PDB file of C-alpha atoms in Angstrom:
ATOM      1  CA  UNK A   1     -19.278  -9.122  36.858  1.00 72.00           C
ATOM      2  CA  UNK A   2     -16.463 -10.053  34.463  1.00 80.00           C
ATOM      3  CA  UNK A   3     -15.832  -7.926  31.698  1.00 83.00           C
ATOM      4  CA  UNK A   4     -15.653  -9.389  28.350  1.00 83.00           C
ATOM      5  CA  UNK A   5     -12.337  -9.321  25.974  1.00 84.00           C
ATOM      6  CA  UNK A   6     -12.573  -7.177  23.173  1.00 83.00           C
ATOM      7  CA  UNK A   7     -11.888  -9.226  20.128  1.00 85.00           C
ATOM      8  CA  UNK A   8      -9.769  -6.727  17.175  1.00 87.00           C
ATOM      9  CA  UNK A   9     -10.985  -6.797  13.714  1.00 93.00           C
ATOM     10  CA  UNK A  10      -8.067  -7.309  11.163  1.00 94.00           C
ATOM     11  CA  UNK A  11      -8.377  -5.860   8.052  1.00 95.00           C
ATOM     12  CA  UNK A  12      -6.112  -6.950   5.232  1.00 95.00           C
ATOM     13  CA  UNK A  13      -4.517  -4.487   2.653  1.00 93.00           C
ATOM     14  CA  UNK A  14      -2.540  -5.254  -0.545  1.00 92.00           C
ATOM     15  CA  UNK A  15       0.540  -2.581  -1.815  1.00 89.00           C
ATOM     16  CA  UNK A  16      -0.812  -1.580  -5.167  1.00 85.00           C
ATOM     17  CA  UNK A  17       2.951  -0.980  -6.385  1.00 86.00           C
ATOM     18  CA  UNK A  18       4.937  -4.264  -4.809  1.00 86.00           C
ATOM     19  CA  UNK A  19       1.971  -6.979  -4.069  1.00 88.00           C
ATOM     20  CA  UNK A  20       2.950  -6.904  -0.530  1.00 89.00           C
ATOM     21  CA  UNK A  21      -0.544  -7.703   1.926  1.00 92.00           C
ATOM     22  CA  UNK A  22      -0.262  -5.970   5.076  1.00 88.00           C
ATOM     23  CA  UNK A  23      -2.587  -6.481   8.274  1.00 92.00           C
ATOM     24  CA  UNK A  24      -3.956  -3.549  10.216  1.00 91.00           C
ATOM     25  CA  UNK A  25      -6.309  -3.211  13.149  1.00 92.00           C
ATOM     26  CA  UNK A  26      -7.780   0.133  11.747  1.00 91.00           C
ATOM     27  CA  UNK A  27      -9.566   0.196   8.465  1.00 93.00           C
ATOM     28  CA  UNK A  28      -7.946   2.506   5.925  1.00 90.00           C
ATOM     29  CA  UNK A  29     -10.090   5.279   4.490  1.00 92.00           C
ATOM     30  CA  UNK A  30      -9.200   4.721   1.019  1.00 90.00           C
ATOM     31  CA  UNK A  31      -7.349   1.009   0.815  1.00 87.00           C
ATOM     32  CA  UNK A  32      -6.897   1.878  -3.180  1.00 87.00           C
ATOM     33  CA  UNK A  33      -4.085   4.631  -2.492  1.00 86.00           C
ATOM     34  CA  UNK A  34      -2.016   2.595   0.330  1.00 87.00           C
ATOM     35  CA  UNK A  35       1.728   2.025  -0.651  1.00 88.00           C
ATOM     36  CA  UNK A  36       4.796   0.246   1.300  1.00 86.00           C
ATOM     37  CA  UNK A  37       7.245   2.171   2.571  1.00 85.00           C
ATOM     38  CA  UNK A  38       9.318   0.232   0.284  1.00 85.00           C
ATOM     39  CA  UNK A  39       7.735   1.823  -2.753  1.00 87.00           C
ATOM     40  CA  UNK A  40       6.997   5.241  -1.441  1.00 90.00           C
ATOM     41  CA  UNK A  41      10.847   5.867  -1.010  1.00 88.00           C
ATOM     42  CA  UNK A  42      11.303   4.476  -4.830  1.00 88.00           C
ATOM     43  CA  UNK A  43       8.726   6.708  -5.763  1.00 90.00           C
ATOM     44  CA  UNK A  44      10.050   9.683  -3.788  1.00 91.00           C
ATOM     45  CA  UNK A  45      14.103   9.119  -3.655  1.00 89.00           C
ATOM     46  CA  UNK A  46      14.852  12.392  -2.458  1.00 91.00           C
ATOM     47  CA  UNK A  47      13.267  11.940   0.898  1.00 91.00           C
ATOM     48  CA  UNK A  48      15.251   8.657   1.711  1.00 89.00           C
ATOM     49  CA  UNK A  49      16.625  10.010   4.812  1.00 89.00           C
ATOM     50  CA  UNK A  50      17.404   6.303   6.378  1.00 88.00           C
ATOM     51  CA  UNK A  51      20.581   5.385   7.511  1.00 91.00           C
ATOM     52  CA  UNK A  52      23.281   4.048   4.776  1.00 89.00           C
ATOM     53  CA  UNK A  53      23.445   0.609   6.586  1.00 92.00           C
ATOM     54  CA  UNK A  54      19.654  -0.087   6.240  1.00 88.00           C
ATOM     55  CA  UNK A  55      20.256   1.031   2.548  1.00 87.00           C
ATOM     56  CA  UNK A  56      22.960  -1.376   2.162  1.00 90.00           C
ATOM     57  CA  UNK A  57      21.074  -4.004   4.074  1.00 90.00           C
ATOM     58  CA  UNK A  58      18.164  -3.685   1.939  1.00 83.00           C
ATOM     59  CA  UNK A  59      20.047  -3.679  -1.311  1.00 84.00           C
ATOM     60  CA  UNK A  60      19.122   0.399  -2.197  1.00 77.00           C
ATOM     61  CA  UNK A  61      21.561   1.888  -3.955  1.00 73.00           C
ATOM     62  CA  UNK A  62      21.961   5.136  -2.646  1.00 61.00           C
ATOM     63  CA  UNK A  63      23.293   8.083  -5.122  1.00 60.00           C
ATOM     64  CA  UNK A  64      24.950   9.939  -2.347  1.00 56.00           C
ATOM     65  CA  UNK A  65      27.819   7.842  -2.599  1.00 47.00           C
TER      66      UNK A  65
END
């Protein structure tokens, strides 16, 4: 007997800061509270621990410098 392919539900999110709509195969337990990473680092600058390249490549301006 074959077994049968499981087919993945998508589930769709929105950023409620940036706009951004985001697919996920797990659904989110409260979709209302979901930020990008994008935001959560402008909303929390002090734990921006990427590297200074992917700053500059992403156009942050870091105030380390």
């Amino acid at each position: 007997m074959a077994k049968r392919k499981k087919q993945k539900q998508i589930f769709r999110y929105d950023c409620t800061m940036t706009g951004e709509t985001y697919k996920t195969t797990r659904e989110a337990p409260s979709p209302d509270d979901l930020v990008s990473v994008q935001a959560y680092y402008e909303l929390n600058p002090e734990e921006d621990d990427r590297p200074a390249d992917i700053k500059k490549e992403l156009g942050v301006e870091s105030s380390d410098s």
